[in-house]
Tab-separated table of C-alpha atoms in Angstrom:
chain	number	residue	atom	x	y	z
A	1	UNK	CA	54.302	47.564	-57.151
A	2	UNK	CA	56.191	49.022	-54.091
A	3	UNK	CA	54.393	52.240	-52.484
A	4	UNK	CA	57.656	53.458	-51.128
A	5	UNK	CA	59.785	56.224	-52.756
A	6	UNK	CA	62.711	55.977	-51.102
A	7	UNK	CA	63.438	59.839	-53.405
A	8	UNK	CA	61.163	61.274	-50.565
A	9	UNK	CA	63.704	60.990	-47.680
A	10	UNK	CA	66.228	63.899	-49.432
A	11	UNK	CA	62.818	66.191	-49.065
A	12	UNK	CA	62.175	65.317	-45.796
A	13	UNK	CA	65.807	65.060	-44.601
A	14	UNK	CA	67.156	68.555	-43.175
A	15	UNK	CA	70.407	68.792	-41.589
A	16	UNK	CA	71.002	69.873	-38.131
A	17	UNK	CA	70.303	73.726	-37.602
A	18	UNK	CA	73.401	75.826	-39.004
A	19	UNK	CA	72.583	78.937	-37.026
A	20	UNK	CA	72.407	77.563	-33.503
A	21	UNK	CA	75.512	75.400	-34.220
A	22	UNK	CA	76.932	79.369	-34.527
A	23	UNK	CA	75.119	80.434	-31.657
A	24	UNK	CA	76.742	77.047	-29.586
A	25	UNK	CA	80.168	77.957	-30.983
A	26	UNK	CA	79.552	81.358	-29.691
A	27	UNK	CA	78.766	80.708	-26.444
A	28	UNK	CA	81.432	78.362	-26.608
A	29	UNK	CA	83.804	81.420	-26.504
A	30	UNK	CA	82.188	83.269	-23.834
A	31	UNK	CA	83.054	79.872	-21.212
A	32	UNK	CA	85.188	80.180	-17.938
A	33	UNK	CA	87.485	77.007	-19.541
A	34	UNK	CA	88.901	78.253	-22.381
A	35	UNK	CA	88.334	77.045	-26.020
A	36	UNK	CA	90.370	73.888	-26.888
A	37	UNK	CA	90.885	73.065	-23.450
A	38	UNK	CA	88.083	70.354	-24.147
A	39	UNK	CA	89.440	68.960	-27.018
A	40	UNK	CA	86.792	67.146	-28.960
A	41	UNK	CA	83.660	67.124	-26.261
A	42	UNK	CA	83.262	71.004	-27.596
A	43	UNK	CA	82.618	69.717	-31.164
A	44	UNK	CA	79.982	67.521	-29.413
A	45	UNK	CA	78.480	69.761	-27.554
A	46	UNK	CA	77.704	72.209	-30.591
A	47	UNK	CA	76.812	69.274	-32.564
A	48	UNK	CA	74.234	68.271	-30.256
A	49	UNK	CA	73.056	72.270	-29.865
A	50	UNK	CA	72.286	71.978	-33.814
A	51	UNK	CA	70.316	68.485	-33.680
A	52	UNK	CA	68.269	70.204	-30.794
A	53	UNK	CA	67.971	73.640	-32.012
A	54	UNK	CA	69.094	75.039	-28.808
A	55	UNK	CA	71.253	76.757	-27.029
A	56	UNK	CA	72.716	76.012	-24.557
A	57	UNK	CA	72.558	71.759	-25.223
A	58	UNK	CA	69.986	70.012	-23.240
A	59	UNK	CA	71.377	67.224	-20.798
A	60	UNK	CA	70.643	63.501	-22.796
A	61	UNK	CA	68.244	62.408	-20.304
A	62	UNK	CA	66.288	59.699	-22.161
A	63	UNK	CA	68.990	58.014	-24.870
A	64	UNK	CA	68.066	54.108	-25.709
A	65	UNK	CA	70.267	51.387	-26.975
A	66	UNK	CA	68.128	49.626	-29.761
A	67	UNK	CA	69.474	46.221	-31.238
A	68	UNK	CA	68.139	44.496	-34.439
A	69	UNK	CA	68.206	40.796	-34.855
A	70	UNK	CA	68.589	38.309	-37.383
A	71	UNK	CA	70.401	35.284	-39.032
A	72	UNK	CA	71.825	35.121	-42.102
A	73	UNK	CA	71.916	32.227	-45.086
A	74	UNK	CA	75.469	33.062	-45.606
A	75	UNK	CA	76.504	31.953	-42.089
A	76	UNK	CA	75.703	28.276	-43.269
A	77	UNK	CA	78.971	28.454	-45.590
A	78	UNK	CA	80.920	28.191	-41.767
A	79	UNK	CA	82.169	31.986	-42.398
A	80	UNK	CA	81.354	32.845	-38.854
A	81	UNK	CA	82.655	31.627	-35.417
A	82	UNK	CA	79.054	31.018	-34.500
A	83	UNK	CA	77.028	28.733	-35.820
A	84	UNK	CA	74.892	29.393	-38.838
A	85	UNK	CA	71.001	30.223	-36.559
A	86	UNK	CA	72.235	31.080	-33.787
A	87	UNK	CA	71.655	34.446	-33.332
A	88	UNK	CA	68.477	33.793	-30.616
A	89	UNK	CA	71.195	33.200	-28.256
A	90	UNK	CA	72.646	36.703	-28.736
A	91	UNK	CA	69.531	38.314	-27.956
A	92	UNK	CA	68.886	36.216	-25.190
A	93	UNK	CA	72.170	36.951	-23.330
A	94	UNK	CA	71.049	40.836	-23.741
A	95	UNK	CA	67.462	40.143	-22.470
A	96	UNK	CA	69.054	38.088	-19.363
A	97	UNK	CA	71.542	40.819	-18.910
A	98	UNK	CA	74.139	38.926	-19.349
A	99	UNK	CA	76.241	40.641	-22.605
A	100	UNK	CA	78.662	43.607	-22.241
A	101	UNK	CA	76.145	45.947	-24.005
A	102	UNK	CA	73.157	44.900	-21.209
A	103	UNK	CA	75.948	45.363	-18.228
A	104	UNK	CA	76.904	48.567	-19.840
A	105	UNK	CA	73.544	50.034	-20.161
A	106	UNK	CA	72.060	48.562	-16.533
A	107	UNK	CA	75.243	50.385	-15.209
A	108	UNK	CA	74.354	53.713	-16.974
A	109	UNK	CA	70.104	53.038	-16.478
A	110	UNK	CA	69.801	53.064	-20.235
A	111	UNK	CA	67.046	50.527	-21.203
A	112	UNK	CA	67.382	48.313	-24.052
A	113	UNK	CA	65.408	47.201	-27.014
A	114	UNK	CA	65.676	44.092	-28.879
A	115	UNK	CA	63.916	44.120	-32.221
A	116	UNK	CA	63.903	40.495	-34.070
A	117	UNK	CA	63.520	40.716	-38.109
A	118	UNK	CA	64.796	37.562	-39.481
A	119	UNK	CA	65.976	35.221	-36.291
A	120	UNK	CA	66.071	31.513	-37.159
A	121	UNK	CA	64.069	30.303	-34.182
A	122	UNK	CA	60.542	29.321	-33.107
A	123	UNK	CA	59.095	33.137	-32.244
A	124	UNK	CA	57.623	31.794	-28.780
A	125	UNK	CA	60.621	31.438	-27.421
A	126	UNK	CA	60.850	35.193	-27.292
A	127	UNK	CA	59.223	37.289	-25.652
A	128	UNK	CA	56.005	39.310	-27.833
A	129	UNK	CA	57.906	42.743	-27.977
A	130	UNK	CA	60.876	41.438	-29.381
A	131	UNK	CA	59.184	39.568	-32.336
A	132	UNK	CA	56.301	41.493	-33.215
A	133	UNK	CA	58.307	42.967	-36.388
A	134	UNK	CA	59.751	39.439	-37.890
A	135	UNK	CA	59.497	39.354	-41.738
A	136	UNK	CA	60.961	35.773	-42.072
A	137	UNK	CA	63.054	32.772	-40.560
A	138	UNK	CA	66.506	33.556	-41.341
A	139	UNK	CA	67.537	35.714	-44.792
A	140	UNK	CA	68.516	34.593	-47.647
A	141	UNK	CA	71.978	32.870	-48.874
A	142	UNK	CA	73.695	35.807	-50.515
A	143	UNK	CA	76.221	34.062	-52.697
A	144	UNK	CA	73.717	32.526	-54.729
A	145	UNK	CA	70.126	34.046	-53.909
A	146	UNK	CA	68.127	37.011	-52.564
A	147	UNK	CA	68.479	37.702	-48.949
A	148	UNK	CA	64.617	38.761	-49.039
A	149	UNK	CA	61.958	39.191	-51.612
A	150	UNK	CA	60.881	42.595	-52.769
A	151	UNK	CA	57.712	42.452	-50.303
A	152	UNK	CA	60.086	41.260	-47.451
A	153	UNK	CA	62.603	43.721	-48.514
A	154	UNK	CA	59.679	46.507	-48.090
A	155	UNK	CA	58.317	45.450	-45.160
A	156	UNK	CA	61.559	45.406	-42.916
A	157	UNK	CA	62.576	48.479	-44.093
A	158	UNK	CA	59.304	50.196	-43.093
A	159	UNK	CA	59.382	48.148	-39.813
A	160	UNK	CA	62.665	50.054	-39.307
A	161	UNK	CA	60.938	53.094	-39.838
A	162	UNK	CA	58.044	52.188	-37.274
A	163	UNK	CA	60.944	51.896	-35.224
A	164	UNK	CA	62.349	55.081	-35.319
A	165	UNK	CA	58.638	56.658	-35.170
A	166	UNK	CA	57.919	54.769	-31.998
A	167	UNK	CA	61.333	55.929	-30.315
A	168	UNK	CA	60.578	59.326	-31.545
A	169	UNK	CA	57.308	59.756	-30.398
A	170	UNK	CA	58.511	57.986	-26.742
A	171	UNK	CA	60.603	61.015	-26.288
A	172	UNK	CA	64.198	59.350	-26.559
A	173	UNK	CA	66.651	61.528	-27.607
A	174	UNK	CA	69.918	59.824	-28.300
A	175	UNK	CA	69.883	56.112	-29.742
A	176	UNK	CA	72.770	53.523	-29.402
A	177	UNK	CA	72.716	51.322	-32.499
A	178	UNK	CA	73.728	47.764	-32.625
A	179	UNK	CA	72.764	44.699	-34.471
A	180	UNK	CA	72.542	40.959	-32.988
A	181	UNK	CA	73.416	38.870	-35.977
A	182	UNK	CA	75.312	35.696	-37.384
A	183	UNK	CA	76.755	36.295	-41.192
A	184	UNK	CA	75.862	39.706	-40.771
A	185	UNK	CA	79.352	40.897	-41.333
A	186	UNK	CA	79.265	39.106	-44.226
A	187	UNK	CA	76.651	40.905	-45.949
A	188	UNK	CA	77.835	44.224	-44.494
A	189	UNK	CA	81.337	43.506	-46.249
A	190	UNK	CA	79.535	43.125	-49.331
A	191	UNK	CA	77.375	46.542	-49.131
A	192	UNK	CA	79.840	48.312	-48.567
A	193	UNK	CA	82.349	46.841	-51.192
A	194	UNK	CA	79.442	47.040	-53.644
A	195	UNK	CA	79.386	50.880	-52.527
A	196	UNK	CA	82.649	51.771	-52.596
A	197	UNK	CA	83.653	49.476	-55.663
A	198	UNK	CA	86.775	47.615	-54.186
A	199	UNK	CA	87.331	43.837	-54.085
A	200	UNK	CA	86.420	41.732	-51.253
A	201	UNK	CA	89.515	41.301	-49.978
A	202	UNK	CA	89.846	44.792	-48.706
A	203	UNK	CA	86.617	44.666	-46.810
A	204	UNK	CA	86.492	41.062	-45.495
A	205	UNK	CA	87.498	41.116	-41.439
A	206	UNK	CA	87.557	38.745	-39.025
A	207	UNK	CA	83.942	39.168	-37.337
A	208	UNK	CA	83.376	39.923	-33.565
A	209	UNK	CA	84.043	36.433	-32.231
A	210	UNK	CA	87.704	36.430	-34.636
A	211	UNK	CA	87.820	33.837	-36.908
A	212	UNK	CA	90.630	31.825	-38.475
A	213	UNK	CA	92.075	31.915	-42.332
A	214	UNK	CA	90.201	29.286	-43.432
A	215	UNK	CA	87.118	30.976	-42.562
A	216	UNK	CA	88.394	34.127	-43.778
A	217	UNK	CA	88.999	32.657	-47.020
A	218	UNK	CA	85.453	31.273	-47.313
A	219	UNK	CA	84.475	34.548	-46.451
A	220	UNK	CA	86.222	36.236	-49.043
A	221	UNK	CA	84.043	33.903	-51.285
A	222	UNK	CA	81.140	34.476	-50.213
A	223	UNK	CA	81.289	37.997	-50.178
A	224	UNK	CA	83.196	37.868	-54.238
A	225	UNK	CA	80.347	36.023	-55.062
A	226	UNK	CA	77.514	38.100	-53.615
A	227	UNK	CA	79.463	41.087	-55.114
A	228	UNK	CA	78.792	40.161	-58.710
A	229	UNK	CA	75.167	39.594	-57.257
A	230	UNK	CA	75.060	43.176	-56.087
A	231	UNK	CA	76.571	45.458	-59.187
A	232	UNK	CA	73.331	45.211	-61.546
A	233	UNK	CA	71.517	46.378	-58.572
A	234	UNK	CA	73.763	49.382	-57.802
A	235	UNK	CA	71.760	52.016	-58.428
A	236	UNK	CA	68.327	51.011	-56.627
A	237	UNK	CA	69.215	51.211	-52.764
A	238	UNK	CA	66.048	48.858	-51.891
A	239	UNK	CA	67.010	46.001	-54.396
A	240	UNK	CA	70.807	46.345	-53.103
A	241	UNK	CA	69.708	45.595	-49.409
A	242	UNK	CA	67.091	42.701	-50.979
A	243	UNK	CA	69.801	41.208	-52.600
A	244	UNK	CA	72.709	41.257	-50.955
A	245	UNK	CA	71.434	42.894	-47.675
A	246	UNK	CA	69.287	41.542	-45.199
A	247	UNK	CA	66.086	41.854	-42.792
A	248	UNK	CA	67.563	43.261	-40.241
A	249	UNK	CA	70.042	45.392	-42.751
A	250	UNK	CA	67.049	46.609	-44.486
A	251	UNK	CA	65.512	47.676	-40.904
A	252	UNK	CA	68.477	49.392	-39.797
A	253	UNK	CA	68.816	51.469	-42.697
A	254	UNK	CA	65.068	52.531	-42.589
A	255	UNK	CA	65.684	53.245	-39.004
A	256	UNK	CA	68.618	55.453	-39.685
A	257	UNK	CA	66.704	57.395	-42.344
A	258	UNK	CA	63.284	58.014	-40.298
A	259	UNK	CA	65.837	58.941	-37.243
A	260	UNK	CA	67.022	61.541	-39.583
A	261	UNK	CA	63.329	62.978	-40.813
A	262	UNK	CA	62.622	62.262	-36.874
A	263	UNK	CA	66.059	64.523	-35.656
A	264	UNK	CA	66.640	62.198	-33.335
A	265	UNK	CA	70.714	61.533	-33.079
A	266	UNK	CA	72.340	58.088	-33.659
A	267	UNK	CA	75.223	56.708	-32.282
A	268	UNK	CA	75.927	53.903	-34.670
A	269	UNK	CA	78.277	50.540	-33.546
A	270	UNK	CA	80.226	48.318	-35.770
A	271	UNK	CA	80.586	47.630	-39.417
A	272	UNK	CA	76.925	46.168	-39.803
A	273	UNK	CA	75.729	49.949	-38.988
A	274	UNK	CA	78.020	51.720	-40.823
A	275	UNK	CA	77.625	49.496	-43.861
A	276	UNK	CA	73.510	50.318	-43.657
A	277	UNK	CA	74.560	54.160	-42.868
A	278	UNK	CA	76.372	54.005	-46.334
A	279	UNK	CA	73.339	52.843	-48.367
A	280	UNK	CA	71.248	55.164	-46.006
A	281	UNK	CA	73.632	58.213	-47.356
A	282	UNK	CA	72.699	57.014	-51.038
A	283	UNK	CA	69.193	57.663	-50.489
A	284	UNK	CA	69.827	60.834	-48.534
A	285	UNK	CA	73.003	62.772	-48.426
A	286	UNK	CA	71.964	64.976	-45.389
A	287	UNK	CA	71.377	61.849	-43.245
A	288	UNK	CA	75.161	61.570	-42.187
A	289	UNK	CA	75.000	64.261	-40.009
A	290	UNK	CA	72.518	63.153	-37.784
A	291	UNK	CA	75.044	60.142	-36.790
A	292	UNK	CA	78.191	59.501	-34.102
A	293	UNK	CA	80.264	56.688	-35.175
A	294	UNK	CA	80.691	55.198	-31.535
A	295	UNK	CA	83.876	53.357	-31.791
A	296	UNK	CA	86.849	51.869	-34.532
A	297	UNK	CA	85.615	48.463	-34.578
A	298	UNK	CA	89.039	46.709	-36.321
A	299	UNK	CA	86.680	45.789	-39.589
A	300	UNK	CA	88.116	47.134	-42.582
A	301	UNK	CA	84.471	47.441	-43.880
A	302	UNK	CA	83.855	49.548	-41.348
A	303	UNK	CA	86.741	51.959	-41.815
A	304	UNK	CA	85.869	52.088	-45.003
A	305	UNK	CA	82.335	53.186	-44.790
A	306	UNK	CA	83.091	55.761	-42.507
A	307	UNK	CA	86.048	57.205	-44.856
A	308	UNK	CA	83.328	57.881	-47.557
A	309	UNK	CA	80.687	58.740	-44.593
A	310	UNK	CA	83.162	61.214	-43.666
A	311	UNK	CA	82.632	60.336	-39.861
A	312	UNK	CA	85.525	59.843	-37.383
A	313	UNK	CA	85.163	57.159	-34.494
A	314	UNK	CA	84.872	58.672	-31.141
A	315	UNK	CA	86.387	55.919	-29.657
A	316	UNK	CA	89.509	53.580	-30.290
A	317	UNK	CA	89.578	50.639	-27.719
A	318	UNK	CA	89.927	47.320	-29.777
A	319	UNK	CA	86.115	46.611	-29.155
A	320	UNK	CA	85.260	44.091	-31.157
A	321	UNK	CA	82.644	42.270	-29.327
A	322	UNK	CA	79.668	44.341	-31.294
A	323	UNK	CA	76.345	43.804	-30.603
A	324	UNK	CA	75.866	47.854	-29.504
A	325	UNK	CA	79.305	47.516	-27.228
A	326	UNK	CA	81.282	50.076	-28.581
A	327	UNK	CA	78.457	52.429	-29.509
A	328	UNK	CA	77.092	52.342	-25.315
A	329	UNK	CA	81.082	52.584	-24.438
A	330	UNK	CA	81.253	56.481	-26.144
A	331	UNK	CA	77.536	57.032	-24.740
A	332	UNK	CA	78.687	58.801	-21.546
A	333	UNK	CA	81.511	61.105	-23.979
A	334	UNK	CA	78.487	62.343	-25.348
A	335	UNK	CA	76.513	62.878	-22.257
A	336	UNK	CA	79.420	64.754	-20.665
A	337	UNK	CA	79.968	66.747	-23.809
A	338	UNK	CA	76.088	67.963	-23.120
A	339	UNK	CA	76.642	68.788	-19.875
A	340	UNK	CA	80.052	70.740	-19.778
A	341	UNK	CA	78.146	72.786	-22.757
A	342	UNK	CA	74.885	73.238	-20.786
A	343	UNK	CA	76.610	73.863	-17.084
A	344	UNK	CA	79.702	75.426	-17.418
A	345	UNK	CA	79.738	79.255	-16.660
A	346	UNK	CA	80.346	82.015	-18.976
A	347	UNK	CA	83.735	83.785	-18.088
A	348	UNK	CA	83.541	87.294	-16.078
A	349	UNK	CA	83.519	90.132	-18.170
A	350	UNK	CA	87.078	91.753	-17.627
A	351	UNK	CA	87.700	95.434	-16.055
A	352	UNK	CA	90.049	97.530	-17.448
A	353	UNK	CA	91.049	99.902	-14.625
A	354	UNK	CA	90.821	103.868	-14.479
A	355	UNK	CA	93.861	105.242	-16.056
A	356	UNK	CA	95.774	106.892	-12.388
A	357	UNK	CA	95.609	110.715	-12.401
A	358	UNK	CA	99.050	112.756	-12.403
A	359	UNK	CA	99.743	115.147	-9.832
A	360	UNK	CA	99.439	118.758	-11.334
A	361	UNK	CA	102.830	120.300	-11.238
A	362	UNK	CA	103.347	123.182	-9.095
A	363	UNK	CA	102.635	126.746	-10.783
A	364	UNK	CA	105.555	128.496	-12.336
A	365	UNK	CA	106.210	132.268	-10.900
A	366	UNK	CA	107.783	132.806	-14.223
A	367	UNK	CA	106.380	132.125	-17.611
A	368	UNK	CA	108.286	128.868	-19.237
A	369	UNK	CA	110.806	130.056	-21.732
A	370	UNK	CA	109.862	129.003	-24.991
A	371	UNK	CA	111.568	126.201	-27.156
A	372	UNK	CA	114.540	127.133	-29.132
A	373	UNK	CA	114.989	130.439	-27.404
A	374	UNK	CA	118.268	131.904	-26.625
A	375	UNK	CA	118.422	132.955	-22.420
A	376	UNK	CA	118.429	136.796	-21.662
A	377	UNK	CA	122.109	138.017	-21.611
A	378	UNK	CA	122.456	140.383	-17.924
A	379	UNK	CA	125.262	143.088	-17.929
A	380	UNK	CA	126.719	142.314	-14.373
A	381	UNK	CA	126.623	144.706	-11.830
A	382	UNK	CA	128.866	147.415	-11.719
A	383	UNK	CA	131.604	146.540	-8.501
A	384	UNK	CA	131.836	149.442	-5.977
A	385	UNK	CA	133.998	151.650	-5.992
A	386	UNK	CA	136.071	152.797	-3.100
């Protein structure tokens, strides 16, 4: 029987700190620029003021981009431009620095970590780090079985919450959140159709590496058919990701989660992280806002996960390479929203001038004749006579 309560996480869950948020907005006011003139960097830079509990917003000096890796049964049904195991070459294009994520974050001096859960390779051909976590070879086929067993199902989602401790306890203080996967859109599709009871038509893209209508249709299979897989399982948030999900899926969303107990701030990617972020909010409704949604990714799973996550993409670009891409492209909005909140200068107090003095009028021989009174009639002078 499983030792985990996944009940515990809306105890240990708090959201970020409503009174500094005031304190930020506050100080907000008080800046040389004035309000608005930043647009949506302001909202940032309170945001982050609440997740740190201080004010004014500490510089992000130590963020990390953190990938997790795996393959997917589901991929073998040719629903993916990749081919079904494949996904060891995606994470060994990040560790040679050779994707647009690893460019990005060498540019920027933002290290990277690759974490392998369920890659369909020989572990030796990776380096120690990046395998040390691995529950299995590849996850299930979805359409017609588990992705993992109940143990496997455990143990990837507390290796995603080792995860989060380690980063936690290394001192980083912003994660980027990506996934290196092949029929991971797949099963994301599903989760999140499962969660927000549609058909899997509306939640079916394309994938990173687009795709064309056959495979679409075959995808649209798949994830119908892993749907009625998922709806008996509805209400237990572990069994949905150990049916339907997937290692890595189940390690993502226990990463979000222990981010959350952890307040350490997430900048999630495409639809693979949103669609974990929406079973994550099941378990724990005060989760959501401890995450950025990084960019609009095109998926229509994603955009629907963030409608009911109630979380608006920082960034619209067309990104649709994933793999952490989008999430590293909004990194520096973020980091400039910290520092315009930390650096810029309060405005001067104004002076409101001395009131000039009038010049006292000149004293009246005479007393002034009142208001309303009628002038003193004089007889003229009698004329001389001769």
């Amino acid at each position: 029987m499983s030792s985990l309560n996944l009940d515990d996480f809306s105890d240990l869950i708090e959201r970020p700190d409503g009174g500094v948020r005031r304190d930020a907005e506050e100080r907000r006011e008080r800046l040389a620029v004035p309000p608005g003139a930043l647009g949506r960097l302001d909202e940032l830079g309170e945001w982050l003021a609440a997740a740190q509990s201080t004010v004014p917003v500490r510089a992000i000096e130590r963020p990390r981009v953190v990938l997790f890796a795996g393959d997917h049964g589901v991929a073998g049904l040719d629903v993916s431009a990749r081919p079904a195991g494949s996904a060891h070459r995606l994470v060994r294009a990040v560790l040679d620095g050779e994707s647009p994520v690893a460019v990005l974050a060498r540019r920027s001096g933002v290290p990277v970590r690759v974490v392998d859960l369920a890659l369909d390779c020989d572990p030796d051909e990776l380096p120690a780090d990046v395998v040390r976590h691995r529950v299995r070879r590849g996850s299930g086929r979805i359409d017609i079985e588990d992705a993992l067993t109940p143990e496997e199902a455990e143990q990837a989602f507390r290796a995603g919450m080792a995860v989060a401790d380690e980063e936690a306890d290394a001192g980083t203080d912003l994660v980027v959140l990506g996934d290196l996967s092949v029929g991971g859109t797949t099963a994301a599709a599903t989760l999140v159709a499962a969660l927000c009871g549609t058909d899997a038509s509306v939640v079916t893209g394309r994938g990173g590496k687009h795709i064309d209508d056959l495979a679409w249709m075959r995808k649209c299979a798949a994830v119908r058919d892993a749907l009625r897989r998922a709806r008996p399982v509805l209400g237990d948030q572990l069994a949905l990701l150990r049916t339907v999900g997937g290692a890595d899926l189940a390690a993502i969303t226990g990463f979000l989660l222990q981010s959350a107990v952890r307040r350490t701030p997430v900048i999630l990617d495409g639809v693979v992280s949103a669609a974990c972020a929406l079973v994550a909010q099941r378990v724990a409704f005060r989760a959501p806002d401890w995450w950025l949604a990084g960019h609009r990714s095109g998926e229509p799973a994603q955009a629907k996960a963030l409608d009911r996550l109630a979380v608006d993409p920082l960034l619209d670009q067309g990104v649709t390479a994933g793999e952490g891409t989008g999430a590293m492209l909004a990194l520096p909005l973020v980091q400039a929203a910290a520092a315009l909140a930390a650096e810029l200068p309060e405005a001067e107090p104004e002076t409101t001038p001395e009131p000039e003095q009038a010049d006292p009028e000149p004293a009246q021989a005479d007393e002034p004749e009142q208001a309303g009174a009628e002038p003193e009639l004089k007889e003229p002078e009698a004329e001389s006579r001769a």
